[in-house]
DNA sequence: TAGGCCATCTGGTCCT
DNA sequence: AGGACCAGATGGCCTA
């Protein structure tokens, strides 16, 4: 590594005033932030970085290889404009390196790896640790009488070897439970992804976007029930996309074969007058539905590859103004992932699966599908007409529905439903 | 290089 | 004591 000896100065780190250590400026281009490799002592190096935590860690991994056998510590500061002369004791400080016997993070990471690979192996390793502990004295609670005020209340029991082992085993089991719990949560979220009006296997909605879209979807369906009339497509999609990030909006637009430009609020003033009127009929609501200003990830601009294209549609000419590209354009790259539940604003359409998919093998049925998905299955179905129109598929079936092999047919059905009045 | 998203670990809190 | 739940911390992966 090329480092330039810069200067010698004193520094106060964690109350320890270090004098006359050498700073090596590491040539890292971080928009003026940069990093410094400080030689605190003969065998102690310190990586300081005026960047974000993520960048600091990344850079640390690179520059920690500079001098093997040394104790490496690192620190970072989010304030990239911090003057160089500023005391680094204010920086977020943490210790790293296997040489640091107080390295809690290193131990945590090691435990993480063990448990992630195999809990049994981790437990075996803990047993090995237990063997190692036999050579040591019992671990007692850390006491710094000079540094910290004495605690009130009952003293903690001494951490005997047996207690330590039980603690470790308990921790491993708790990690397993927590992992499983999060997996269950993710499974439920995946189910939710499949019942909101936008689903793609290759471009999954993020967790937060899935929740936002689901909330919007529920609200939009509720509004339909409340007003007892079908909204227009534009206002419905507007309601769906409120507060969503640009990529998610694009995805929803793609699922509906719309151009996001035609319904995004910021572009609404550019819409033709009849579209604005249509939007107002749905968005002006006594509940004063508001999505708080949510930060949208800087994913970039609209990606036309997400836009659905259908081969033909009976309402193509009527829909033409809403679409970014001609509906008859079948040469454009098609949307990789279709909708999961067929989206219907009024829930009047029906479709039948043909015996050509994996889905058919497991779910042979013909049903009238109220686009509400969950809502339709649970209670909104009766509001969409006779019992014959209700979804009579068990919830488990609904939740595991996967319509990837029918996306074009479903899309046609959806559009048919949306504009069938 | 920055930042978003995610999985995982961890310790605290609450409840049984 | 132990399980469920939660939030913070961390590193990996990915994209702009």
Short mmCIF file of C-alpha atoms (C1' of nucleotides) in Angstrom, two decimals:
data_model
loop_
_atom_site.label_atom_id
_atom_site.label_comp_id
_atom_site.label_asym_id
_atom_site.label_seq_id
_atom_site.Cartn_x
_atom_site.Cartn_y
_atom_site.Cartn_z
CA UNK A 1 0.00 0.00 0.00
CA UNK A 2 1.20 3.44 -0.78
CA UNK A 3 0.89 5.71 2.14
CA UNK A 4 2.43 9.06 2.67
CA UNK A 5 3.92 10.10 5.92
CA UNK A 6 2.04 13.21 6.71
CA UNK A 7 2.76 14.57 10.09
CA UNK A 8 3.10 13.80 13.70
CA UNK A 9 0.63 15.06 16.18
CA UNK A 10 -1.11 14.20 19.36
CA UNK A 11 -4.55 12.72 19.59
CA UNK A 12 -7.02 11.98 22.29
CA UNK A 13 -8.71 8.65 21.87
CA UNK A 14 -11.02 7.38 24.54
CA UNK A 15 -9.41 9.63 27.04
CA UNK A 16 -5.95 8.33 26.29
CA UNK A 17 -3.80 11.14 25.13
CA UNK A 18 -1.39 9.74 22.58
CA UNK A 19 1.51 11.91 21.75
CA UNK A 20 3.63 12.12 18.71
CA UNK A 21 2.25 9.24 16.73
CA UNK A 22 2.61 9.18 13.05
CA UNK A 23 -0.26 9.63 10.67
CA UNK A 24 -0.09 7.99 7.31
CA UNK A 25 -2.50 9.45 4.84
CA UNK A 26 -4.04 6.67 2.81
CA UNK A 27 -4.81 7.76 -0.72
CA UNK A 28 -8.49 6.96 -0.79
CA UNK A 29 -10.75 9.07 -2.89
CA UNK A 30 -13.92 9.52 -0.94
CA UNK A 31 -15.03 12.87 -2.13
CA UNK A 32 -12.68 14.61 0.20
CA UNK A 33 -13.37 12.32 3.10
CA UNK A 34 -10.49 9.90 2.81
CA UNK A 35 -9.03 7.86 5.53
CA UNK A 36 -6.05 7.80 7.76
CA UNK A 37 -3.89 4.98 8.96
CA UNK A 38 -2.50 5.99 12.27
CA UNK A 39 0.44 4.31 13.92
CA UNK A 40 -0.44 4.49 17.55
CA UNK A 41 2.48 2.44 18.70
CA UNK A 42 4.96 -0.04 17.40
CA UNK A 43 2.37 -2.69 16.89
CA UNK A 44 -0.86 -0.77 17.02
CA UNK A 45 -2.49 0.68 13.95
CA UNK A 46 -5.66 2.60 13.68
CA UNK A 47 -7.85 3.08 10.66
CA UNK A 48 -9.83 6.27 10.81
CA UNK A 49 -12.28 7.16 8.15
CA UNK A 50 -14.50 10.15 7.65
CA UNK A 51 -17.11 8.25 5.80
CA UNK A 52 -20.19 6.25 6.49
CA UNK A 53 -20.01 3.12 8.55
CA UNK A 54 -20.40 0.95 5.49
CA UNK A 55 -17.63 2.62 3.58
CA UNK A 56 -15.36 2.71 6.56
CA UNK A 57 -15.79 -1.01 7.07
CA UNK A 58 -15.16 -1.71 3.43
CA UNK A 59 -12.03 0.37 3.41
CA UNK A 60 -10.94 -1.14 6.65
CA UNK A 61 -11.06 -4.59 5.15
CA UNK A 62 -8.73 -3.40 2.46
CA UNK A 63 -6.25 -1.54 4.55
CA UNK A 64 -6.25 -3.81 7.56
CA UNK A 65 -4.00 -6.07 5.54
CA UNK A 66 -1.31 -3.48 5.60
CA UNK A 67 0.58 -4.74 8.54
CA UNK A 68 -0.05 -8.21 9.77
CA UNK A 69 0.46 -8.93 13.39
CA UNK A 70 -0.61 -5.49 14.46
CA UNK A 71 -3.62 -4.56 16.46
CA UNK A 72 -5.98 -2.79 14.14
CA UNK A 73 -8.64 -0.47 15.38
CA UNK A 74 -10.95 1.62 13.33
CA UNK A 75 -13.23 4.57 13.67
CA UNK A 76 -15.52 6.46 11.37
CA UNK A 77 -17.36 9.70 11.26
CA UNK A 78 -20.39 10.55 9.23
CA UNK A 79 -19.26 14.12 9.05
CA UNK A 80 -17.14 14.08 5.97
CA UNK A 81 -16.39 17.75 6.28
CA UNK A 82 -14.84 17.41 9.68
CA UNK A 83 -11.70 19.54 9.79
CA UNK A 84 -8.56 17.50 10.06
CA UNK A 85 -7.52 19.19 13.21
CA UNK A 86 -10.64 18.17 15.00
CA UNK A 87 -10.14 15.85 17.85
CA UNK A 88 -10.90 12.34 16.71
CA UNK A 89 -12.16 11.37 20.12
CA UNK A 90 -15.58 12.38 18.91
CA UNK A 91 -15.57 9.78 16.21
CA UNK A 92 -17.50 6.59 16.50
CA UNK A 93 -14.88 4.34 17.84
CA UNK A 94 -14.65 0.62 17.84
CA UNK A 95 -11.98 -1.96 18.19
CA UNK A 96 -11.32 -4.79 15.85
CA UNK A 97 -8.87 -7.55 15.29
CA UNK A 98 -8.23 -10.93 16.70
CA UNK A 99 -5.47 -9.51 18.78
CA UNK A 100 -7.88 -7.50 20.83
CA UNK A 101 -8.85 -9.70 23.69
CA UNK A 102 -11.77 -7.44 24.45
CA UNK A 103 -13.07 -7.71 20.95
CA UNK A 104 -16.72 -8.33 21.56
CA UNK A 105 -17.67 -7.68 17.98
CA UNK A 106 -15.17 -10.19 16.70
CA UNK A 107 -16.53 -12.76 19.06
CA UNK A 108 -20.03 -11.87 17.97
CA UNK A 109 -19.13 -12.27 14.34
CA UNK A 110 -17.47 -15.58 15.02
CA UNK A 111 -20.57 -16.76 16.80
CA UNK A 112 -22.67 -15.47 13.93
CA UNK A 113 -20.72 -17.49 11.43
CA UNK A 114 -20.88 -20.59 13.56
CA UNK A 115 -24.60 -20.38 14.05
CA UNK A 116 -25.29 -19.47 10.47
CA UNK A 117 -23.39 -22.47 9.18
CA UNK A 118 -24.75 -25.02 11.50
CA UNK A 119 -26.14 -24.72 14.94
CA UNK A 120 -24.98 -28.17 15.85
CA UNK A 121 -21.46 -27.31 14.89
CA UNK A 122 -21.75 -24.18 16.93
CA UNK A 123 -22.91 -26.14 19.91
CA UNK A 124 -20.04 -28.53 19.44
CA UNK A 125 -17.69 -25.63 19.35
CA UNK A 126 -19.21 -24.31 22.50
CA UNK A 127 -18.50 -27.64 24.08
CA UNK A 128 -14.92 -27.27 22.97
CA UNK A 129 -14.90 -23.86 24.52
CA UNK A 130 -16.13 -25.44 27.65
CA UNK A 131 -13.16 -27.74 27.61
CA UNK A 132 -10.92 -24.78 27.19
CA UNK A 133 -12.62 -23.10 30.09
CA UNK A 134 -11.53 -25.90 32.32
CA UNK A 135 -8.09 -24.45 32.24
CA UNK A 136 -9.29 -21.08 33.28
CA UNK A 137 -10.69 -19.66 36.41
CA UNK A 138 -14.35 -18.95 36.76
CA UNK A 139 -15.45 -15.91 34.91
CA UNK A 140 -16.68 -13.22 37.18
CA UNK A 141 -18.58 -10.11 36.51
CA UNK A 142 -16.41 -7.32 35.34
CA UNK A 143 -15.78 -4.84 38.09
CA UNK A 144 -14.22 -1.48 37.64
CA UNK A 145 -14.63 -0.03 41.05
CA UNK A 146 -12.51 2.91 40.15
CA UNK A 147 -14.29 3.68 36.90
CA UNK A 148 -17.97 2.95 37.40
CA UNK A 149 -20.33 3.64 40.24
CA UNK A 150 -21.44 0.60 42.13
CA UNK A 151 -24.68 -0.89 40.99
CA UNK A 152 -27.64 -1.11 43.20
CA UNK A 153 -29.75 -4.17 43.59
CA UNK A 154 -28.77 -7.78 43.76
CA UNK A 155 -25.36 -8.62 42.56
CA UNK A 156 -25.09 -10.74 39.53
CA UNK A 157 -24.15 -14.30 40.14
CA UNK A 158 -20.71 -15.35 39.24
CA UNK A 159 -20.45 -16.77 35.77
CA UNK A 160 -19.27 -20.22 36.52
CA UNK A 161 -18.24 -22.50 33.76
CA UNK A 162 -21.53 -24.31 33.92
CA UNK A 163 -23.49 -21.08 33.86
CA UNK A 164 -21.41 -19.81 31.00
CA UNK A 165 -22.03 -22.94 29.04
CA UNK A 166 -25.74 -22.80 29.71
CA UNK A 167 -25.76 -19.21 28.64
CA UNK A 168 -24.03 -20.00 25.40
CA UNK A 169 -26.30 -22.91 24.64
CA UNK A 170 -29.30 -20.78 25.43
CA UNK A 171 -27.99 -18.09 23.15
CA UNK A 172 -27.55 -20.51 20.27
CA UNK A 173 -31.05 -21.82 20.74
CA UNK A 174 -32.41 -18.32 20.93
CA UNK A 175 -30.62 -17.47 17.71
CA UNK A 176 -32.19 -20.45 16.03
CA UNK A 177 -35.62 -19.46 17.24
CA UNK A 178 -35.11 -15.91 16.14
CA UNK A 179 -33.94 -17.06 12.75
CA UNK A 180 -36.98 -19.27 12.35
CA UNK A 181 -39.21 -16.50 13.53
CA UNK A 182 -37.83 -14.16 10.94
CA UNK A 183 -38.17 -16.84 8.29
CA UNK A 184 -41.82 -17.20 9.22
CA UNK A 185 -42.21 -13.48 9.00
CA UNK A 186 -40.58 -13.47 5.60
CA UNK A 187 -42.79 -16.32 4.44
CA UNK A 188 -45.84 -14.35 5.46
CA UNK A 189 -44.47 -11.35 3.65
CA UNK A 190 -43.93 -13.45 0.56
CA UNK A 191 -47.57 -14.50 0.75
CA UNK A 192 -48.50 -10.87 0.98
CA UNK A 193 -46.40 -10.10 -2.08
CA UNK A 194 -48.42 -12.60 -4.01
CA UNK A 195 -51.77 -11.10 -3.18
CA UNK A 196 -50.96 -7.47 -3.76
CA UNK A 197 -51.55 -6.30 -7.32
CA UNK A 198 -47.95 -6.46 -8.35
CA UNK A 199 -45.79 -9.51 -8.18
CA UNK A 200 -42.64 -10.53 -9.90
CA UNK A 201 -40.39 -13.39 -9.01
CA UNK A 202 -37.34 -11.74 -10.42
CA UNK A 203 -37.97 -8.27 -9.12
CA UNK A 204 -39.43 -8.70 -5.71
CA UNK A 205 -40.90 -5.82 -3.87
CA UNK A 206 -38.95 -4.92 -0.82
CA UNK A 207 -40.52 -5.56 2.54
CA UNK A 208 -41.44 -2.00 3.20
CA UNK A 209 -42.80 -1.47 -0.29
CA UNK A 210 -44.87 -4.62 0.00
CA UNK A 211 -46.44 -3.33 3.17
CA UNK A 212 -47.08 0.08 1.67
CA UNK A 213 -48.62 -1.36 -1.45
CA UNK A 214 -50.76 -3.73 0.59
CA UNK A 215 -51.96 -0.83 2.69
CA UNK A 216 -52.81 1.17 -0.41
CA UNK A 217 -54.51 -1.81 -1.97
CA UNK A 218 -56.68 -2.37 1.07
CA UNK A 219 -57.56 1.26 1.21
CA UNK A 220 -58.40 1.39 -2.50
CA UNK A 221 -60.62 -1.65 -2.24
CA UNK A 222 -62.29 -0.23 0.82
CA UNK A 223 -62.95 2.93 -1.08
CA UNK A 224 -64.56 0.96 -3.85
CA UNK A 225 -66.85 -0.70 -1.38
CA UNK A 226 -67.63 2.54 0.34
CA UNK A 227 -68.51 4.41 -2.81
CA UNK A 228 -70.21 1.38 -4.32
CA UNK A 229 -68.97 2.20 -7.76
CA UNK A 230 -66.03 1.29 -9.86
CA UNK A 231 -63.28 3.82 -10.03
CA UNK A 232 -61.42 4.63 -13.15
CA UNK A 233 -58.13 2.95 -13.75
CA UNK A 234 -56.02 6.03 -13.34
CA UNK A 235 -57.28 7.01 -9.94
CA UNK A 236 -57.14 3.43 -8.78
CA UNK A 237 -53.51 3.15 -9.73
CA UNK A 238 -52.82 6.52 -8.20
CA UNK A 239 -54.23 5.26 -4.94
CA UNK A 240 -52.14 2.14 -5.21
CA UNK A 241 -48.97 4.05 -5.80
CA UNK A 242 -49.31 6.68 -3.15
CA UNK A 243 -46.15 6.86 -1.13
CA UNK A 244 -44.43 4.14 -3.08
CA UNK A 245 -40.96 4.52 -4.43
CA UNK A 246 -40.36 5.19 -8.07
CA UNK A 247 -39.31 1.61 -8.87
CA UNK A 248 -42.37 0.19 -7.19
CA UNK A 249 -44.54 2.68 -8.98
CA UNK A 250 -42.95 1.57 -12.21
CA UNK A 251 -43.61 -2.01 -11.30
CA UNK A 252 -47.25 -1.36 -10.57
CA UNK A 253 -47.50 0.59 -13.76
CA UNK A 254 -45.88 -2.26 -15.58
CA UNK A 255 -48.32 -4.71 -14.13
CA UNK A 256 -51.16 -2.53 -15.37
CA UNK A 257 -49.41 -1.76 -18.61
CA UNK A 258 -49.52 1.90 -17.87
CA UNK A 259 -46.94 4.52 -18.19
CA UNK A 260 -46.14 5.95 -14.76
CA UNK A 261 -46.05 9.36 -16.36
CA UNK A 262 -49.76 9.21 -16.90
CA UNK A 263 -50.76 8.93 -13.28
CA UNK A 264 -47.92 10.12 -11.10
CA UNK A 265 -49.16 13.02 -8.98
CA UNK A 266 -46.26 15.23 -9.92
CA UNK A 267 -47.23 14.83 -13.53
CA UNK A 268 -50.93 15.10 -12.94
CA UNK A 269 -51.07 18.68 -14.00
CA UNK A 270 -49.81 17.58 -17.35
CA UNK A 271 -52.62 15.13 -17.80
CA UNK A 272 -55.49 15.83 -20.09
CA UNK A 273 -58.40 17.42 -18.36
CA UNK A 274 -60.56 14.32 -18.51
CA UNK A 275 -57.89 12.32 -16.72
CA UNK A 276 -57.53 14.89 -13.99
CA UNK A 277 -61.24 14.83 -13.44
CA UNK A 278 -61.23 11.10 -13.26
CA UNK A 279 -58.44 11.11 -10.75
CA UNK A 280 -60.17 13.64 -8.59
CA UNK A 281 -63.25 11.50 -8.36
CA UNK A 282 -61.29 8.84 -6.59
CA UNK A 283 -58.64 10.72 -4.72
CA UNK A 284 -60.91 13.29 -3.15
CA UNK A 285 -61.98 11.32 -0.18
CA UNK A 286 -63.63 12.23 3.11
CA UNK A 287 -61.22 9.97 4.94
CA UNK A 288 -58.52 12.29 3.74
CA UNK A 289 -56.25 9.47 2.97
CA UNK A 290 -52.73 10.66 3.25
CA UNK A 291 -49.49 8.88 2.89
CA UNK A 292 -46.79 10.59 4.82
CA UNK A 293 -43.91 11.77 2.79
CA UNK A 294 -41.82 8.68 2.57
CA UNK A 295 -38.33 8.78 1.30
CA UNK A 296 -37.93 6.94 -1.91
CA UNK A 297 -34.76 5.10 -2.56
CA UNK A 298 -32.74 6.66 -5.30
CA UNK A 299 -33.28 3.84 -7.67
CA UNK A 300 -33.29 6.06 -10.66
CA UNK A 301 -35.79 6.80 -13.29
CA UNK A 302 -38.46 4.77 -14.88
CA UNK A 303 -37.31 1.57 -16.42
CA UNK A 304 -39.22 0.79 -19.52
CA UNK A 305 -38.22 -2.84 -19.29
CA UNK A 306 -40.67 -3.18 -16.45
CA UNK A 307 -43.56 -2.16 -18.54
CA UNK A 308 -45.87 -4.87 -19.61
CA UNK A 309 -46.77 -5.28 -23.22
CA UNK A 310 -49.65 -7.28 -24.50
CA UNK A 311 -50.00 -8.66 -27.93
CA UNK A 312 -53.44 -7.40 -28.55
CA UNK A 313 -56.40 -6.20 -26.67
CA UNK A 314 -59.94 -5.39 -27.69
CA UNK A 315 -59.73 -2.12 -25.81
CA UNK A 316 -56.35 -1.28 -27.21
CA UNK A 317 -57.47 1.81 -28.95
CA UNK A 318 -59.28 3.11 -25.93
CA UNK A 319 -56.31 2.45 -23.70
CA UNK A 320 -53.79 3.82 -26.08
CA UNK A 321 -53.47 7.22 -24.41
CA UNK A 322 -52.48 5.59 -21.14
CA UNK A 323 -49.76 3.44 -22.51
CA UNK A 324 -46.21 4.30 -23.00
CA UNK A 325 -45.89 2.14 -26.08
CA UNK A 326 -48.41 0.80 -28.51
CA UNK A 327 -50.29 -2.13 -27.12
CA UNK A 328 -49.69 -4.06 -30.25
CA UNK A 329 -45.98 -3.90 -29.79
CA UNK A 330 -45.05 -7.48 -29.00
CA UNK A 331 -41.42 -7.09 -29.82
CA UNK A 332 -40.60 -5.11 -26.76
CA UNK A 333 -39.05 -6.94 -23.87
CA UNK A 334 -41.87 -8.32 -21.88
CA UNK A 335 -42.25 -7.94 -18.20
CA UNK A 336 -40.51 -10.84 -16.58
CA UNK A 337 -42.91 -11.45 -13.83
CA UNK A 338 -46.64 -11.30 -14.10
CA UNK A 339 -49.18 -10.33 -11.59
CA UNK A 340 -49.90 -12.66 -8.83
CA UNK A 341 -53.56 -12.25 -8.18
CA UNK A 342 -55.47 -11.01 -11.14
CA UNK A 343 -56.27 -7.47 -10.40
CA UNK A 344 -59.81 -6.39 -10.86
CA UNK A 345 -61.34 -3.16 -9.84
CA UNK A 346 -64.88 -4.37 -9.98
CA UNK A 347 -64.33 -8.07 -9.54
CA UNK A 348 -66.68 -9.09 -12.28
CA UNK A 349 -64.44 -11.02 -14.52
CA UNK A 350 -63.62 -14.66 -14.32
CA UNK A 351 -60.98 -16.88 -15.73
CA UNK A 352 -60.23 -20.52 -16.06
CA UNK A 353 -56.93 -22.22 -15.80
CA UNK A 354 -55.93 -24.57 -18.50
CA UNK A 355 -54.26 -27.86 -17.78
CA UNK A 356 -50.86 -26.74 -18.84
CA UNK A 357 -49.13 -25.49 -15.78
CA UNK A 358 -47.74 -26.74 -12.54
CA UNK A 359 -50.35 -24.71 -10.88
CA UNK A 360 -52.99 -26.75 -12.58
CA UNK A 361 -51.65 -29.95 -11.16
CA UNK A 362 -52.23 -28.75 -7.68
CA UNK A 363 -55.09 -26.37 -8.00
CA UNK A 364 -57.56 -27.59 -10.55
CA UNK A 365 -60.42 -25.27 -10.25
CA UNK A 366 -62.43 -22.74 -12.06
CA UNK A 367 -63.38 -19.75 -10.09
CA UNK A 368 -64.63 -16.26 -10.17
CA UNK A 369 -61.87 -14.34 -8.65
CA UNK A 370 -62.67 -11.11 -6.90
CA UNK A 371 -59.59 -9.08 -7.36
CA UNK A 372 -59.50 -8.23 -3.72
CA UNK A 373 -57.52 -11.38 -3.09
CA UNK A 374 -57.43 -11.73 0.63
CA UNK A 375 -60.21 -9.30 1.12
CA UNK A 376 -62.40 -11.11 -1.32
CA UNK A 377 -61.75 -14.39 0.30
CA UNK A 378 -62.39 -13.16 3.74
CA UNK A 379 -65.33 -10.91 3.58
CA UNK A 380 -65.52 -8.60 0.65
CA UNK A 381 -66.69 -11.31 -1.65
CA UNK A 382 -70.34 -10.88 -0.88
CA UNK A 383 -70.12 -7.31 -1.96
CA UNK A 384 -69.15 -8.36 -5.42
CA UNK A 385 -72.33 -10.19 -6.24
CA UNK A 386 -73.76 -13.64 -5.84
CA UNK A 387 -72.10 -16.47 -4.05
CA UNK A 388 -71.10 -17.91 -7.38
CA UNK A 389 -68.78 -14.95 -7.78
CA UNK A 390 -67.17 -15.33 -4.45
CA UNK A 391 -63.85 -16.93 -4.06
CA UNK A 392 -64.50 -20.28 -2.52
CA UNK A 393 -60.93 -21.39 -2.55
CA UNK A 394 -59.42 -22.00 0.85
CA UNK A 395 -57.13 -19.35 2.15
CA UNK A 396 -54.15 -21.65 1.86
CA UNK A 397 -54.82 -22.03 -1.80
CA UNK A 398 -55.22 -18.35 -2.27
CA UNK A 399 -52.04 -17.63 -0.50
CA UNK A 400 -50.07 -20.05 -2.58
CA UNK A 401 -51.50 -18.94 -5.83
CA UNK A 402 -48.94 -18.42 -8.50
CA UNK A 403 -50.09 -17.20 -11.84
CA UNK A 404 -46.83 -16.92 -13.64
CA UNK A 405 -47.82 -19.11 -16.53
CA UNK A 406 -50.97 -17.16 -17.24
CA UNK A 407 -49.85 -13.62 -17.00
CA UNK A 408 -50.91 -12.51 -20.40
CA UNK A 409 -54.34 -14.05 -20.13
CA UNK A 410 -54.73 -12.63 -16.67
CA UNK A 411 -53.67 -9.25 -17.79
CA UNK A 412 -56.24 -9.26 -20.51
CA UNK A 413 -58.82 -10.32 -18.01
CA UNK A 414 -57.84 -7.55 -15.67
CA UNK A 415 -57.99 -4.90 -18.27
CA UNK A 416 -61.22 -6.31 -19.42
CA UNK A 417 -62.54 -6.07 -15.91
CA UNK A 418 -61.27 -2.62 -15.33
CA UNK A 419 -62.90 -1.19 -18.40
CA UNK A 420 -65.94 -3.36 -18.51
CA UNK A 421 -68.69 -1.07 -17.43
"C1'" DT B 1 -17.98 5.31 -2.95
"C1'" DA B 2 -22.60 5.77 -1.03
"C1'" DG B 3 -26.56 3.84 0.10
"C1'" DG B 4 -30.57 0.44 0.01
"C1'" DC B 5 -31.98 -4.00 1.35
"C1'" DC B 6 -31.39 -8.05 3.69
"C1'" DA B 7 -30.07 -11.90 7.06
"C1'" DT B 8 -28.25 -12.68 11.28
"C1'" DC B 9 -26.73 -12.09 15.99
"C1'" DT B 10 -27.51 -10.02 20.28
"C1'" DG B 11 -29.30 -8.16 24.60
"C1'" DG B 12 -33.31 -6.22 26.70
"C1'" DT B 13 -38.14 -6.56 28.00
"C1'" DC B 14 -42.36 -8.78 28.81
"C1'" DC B 15 -45.00 -12.72 29.66
"C1'" DT B 16 -46.02 -17.56 30.95
"C1'" DA C 1 -36.17 -20.40 33.32
"C1'" DG C 2 -37.40 -19.94 28.88
"C1'" DG C 3 -39.93 -18.28 24.84
"C1'" DA C 4 -41.70 -14.38 21.99
"C1'" DC C 5 -40.91 -10.02 20.48
"C1'" DC C 6 -38.24 -6.08 19.51
"C1'" DA C 7 -34.62 -2.88 18.15
"C1'" DG C 8 -29.75 -2.04 17.40
"C1'" DA C 9 -25.51 -3.47 15.24
"C1'" DT C 10 -23.06 -5.58 11.64
"C1'" DG C 11 -21.55 -7.47 7.22
"C1'" DG C 12 -22.82 -9.18 2.56
"C1'" DC C 13 -24.73 -8.19 -1.78
"C1'" DC C 14 -26.13 -5.18 -5.11
"C1'" DT C 15 -26.83 -0.90 -7.79
"C1'" DA C 16 -26.29 3.94 -9.05
#
